[in-house]
Amino acid sequence: MRGKFIVFEGVEGCGKTTQLQKVQGWLAELLNGRPVVVTRQPGGTELGVQLRRLLLNPGPGVVIQNRAELLLYAADRAQHVEGFIEPNLAAGAIVLCDRYTDSTVAYQGYGRQLNLETIEVLNRLATNGLESDLTVWLDVDVAVGLGRAKKRGVADRIEQADLEFHRSVQNGYTELAKIHQKRIVRVDAGGSVDEVFGEVKKILSGYFLKWGFLGD
Ligand code: T5A
């Protein structure tokens, strides 16, 4: 049976990485040893690791123009879908991915104000039409998320953008969730790690039951 593609999305510091790790262990047990892989964008392939470094820590004085940024994220995604995500899904794995196409709509579309129709076309090209089976949107107040990310250490190029940019990104996620009600499920990510995990588990259990991955 083909696997499932589950994406986690949200603003900086919303807790995706933390939840993905917890979900991976829990799902591996729940699904009786079916492979569960965790990956991310940007940076889920060898080429992607290099693109991630260029995008997030390009070095002093390097200015990345908005359209160049958009295309670099698309290149990372194209490589990742064809070289990692599709082969894993075909092999029956559950692929848990930290960010996907909605990040480009939210950050480059709503944040950088690039044309949303162009982004849609580019996303389709980069993914060859692959959409997530489910996207979990961890919704947290921007200031809370940035505060969490800051506590962790040095901010990357995008974390350093002003609060207004991050609020526009948040607005992007809110709009996306309205448009794609079947695919995107919102989780209140303002609570403790365990509270959020409890909510995520409840949602995923329902989906895996519906998809026929769990016994009666
Ligand atoms: N980007 C990406 C684009 O602009 N366009 C695109 O198309 C794509 C794909 C990626 C950057 O690239 C941009 C968006 C991003 O700016 P990244 O490192 O993946 O870079 O950035 P983030 O996704 O923001 O990763 P973070 O690690 O900053 O955030 P997470 O993964 O959401 O948060 P996490 O789990 O690492 O937690 C952050 C801190 O908070 C604590 C954790 O312990 C950690 O210290 N924490 C909590 N504390 C209290 N309560 C909770 N519930 C907590 N959950 C976690």
PDB file of C-alpha atoms in Angstrom, residues 6 27 32 35 57 63 82 98 100 126 130 136 141 144 154 158 162 172 184:
ATOM      1  CA  ILE A   6       1.895  14.414   6.189  1.00  0.00           C
ATOM      2  CA  LEU A  27       3.485   6.340  14.771  1.00  0.00           C
ATOM      3  CA  ASN A  32       3.464  -1.948  13.672  1.00  0.00           C
ATOM      4  CA  PRO A  35       8.592   2.879   8.082  1.00  0.00           C
ATOM      5  CA  ASN A  57      22.984  31.547   6.325  1.00  0.00           C
ATOM      6  CA  VAL A  63      21.722  39.828  -0.360  1.00  0.00           C
ATOM      7  CA  GLU A  82      11.576  13.394  -6.933  1.00  0.00           C
ATOM      8  CA  ASP A  98       8.710  19.871   8.142  1.00  0.00           C
ATOM      9  CA  TYR A 100       6.115  22.176   2.117  1.00  0.00           C
ATOM     10  CA  ALA A 126       8.368  21.729  -8.353  1.00  0.00           C
ATOM     11  CA  LEU A 130       2.141  16.056  -5.374  1.00  0.00           C
ATOM     12  CA  VAL A 136      -1.072  19.968  10.308  1.00  0.00           C
ATOM     13  CA  ASP A 141       1.047  33.734  18.143  1.00  0.00           C
ATOM     14  CA  VAL A 144       5.392  33.620  21.190  1.00  0.00           C
ATOM     15  CA  VAL A 154      21.353  32.762  16.876  1.00  0.00           C
ATOM     16  CA  ILE A 158      14.481  34.772   7.838  1.00  0.00           C
ATOM     17  CA  ASP A 162      10.714  42.245  11.253  1.00  0.00           C
ATOM     18  CA  GLY A 172      -1.025  33.671   4.911  1.00  0.00           C
ATOM     19  CA  ILE A 184      -5.222  21.634   6.371  1.00  0.00           C
TER      20      ILE A 184
END
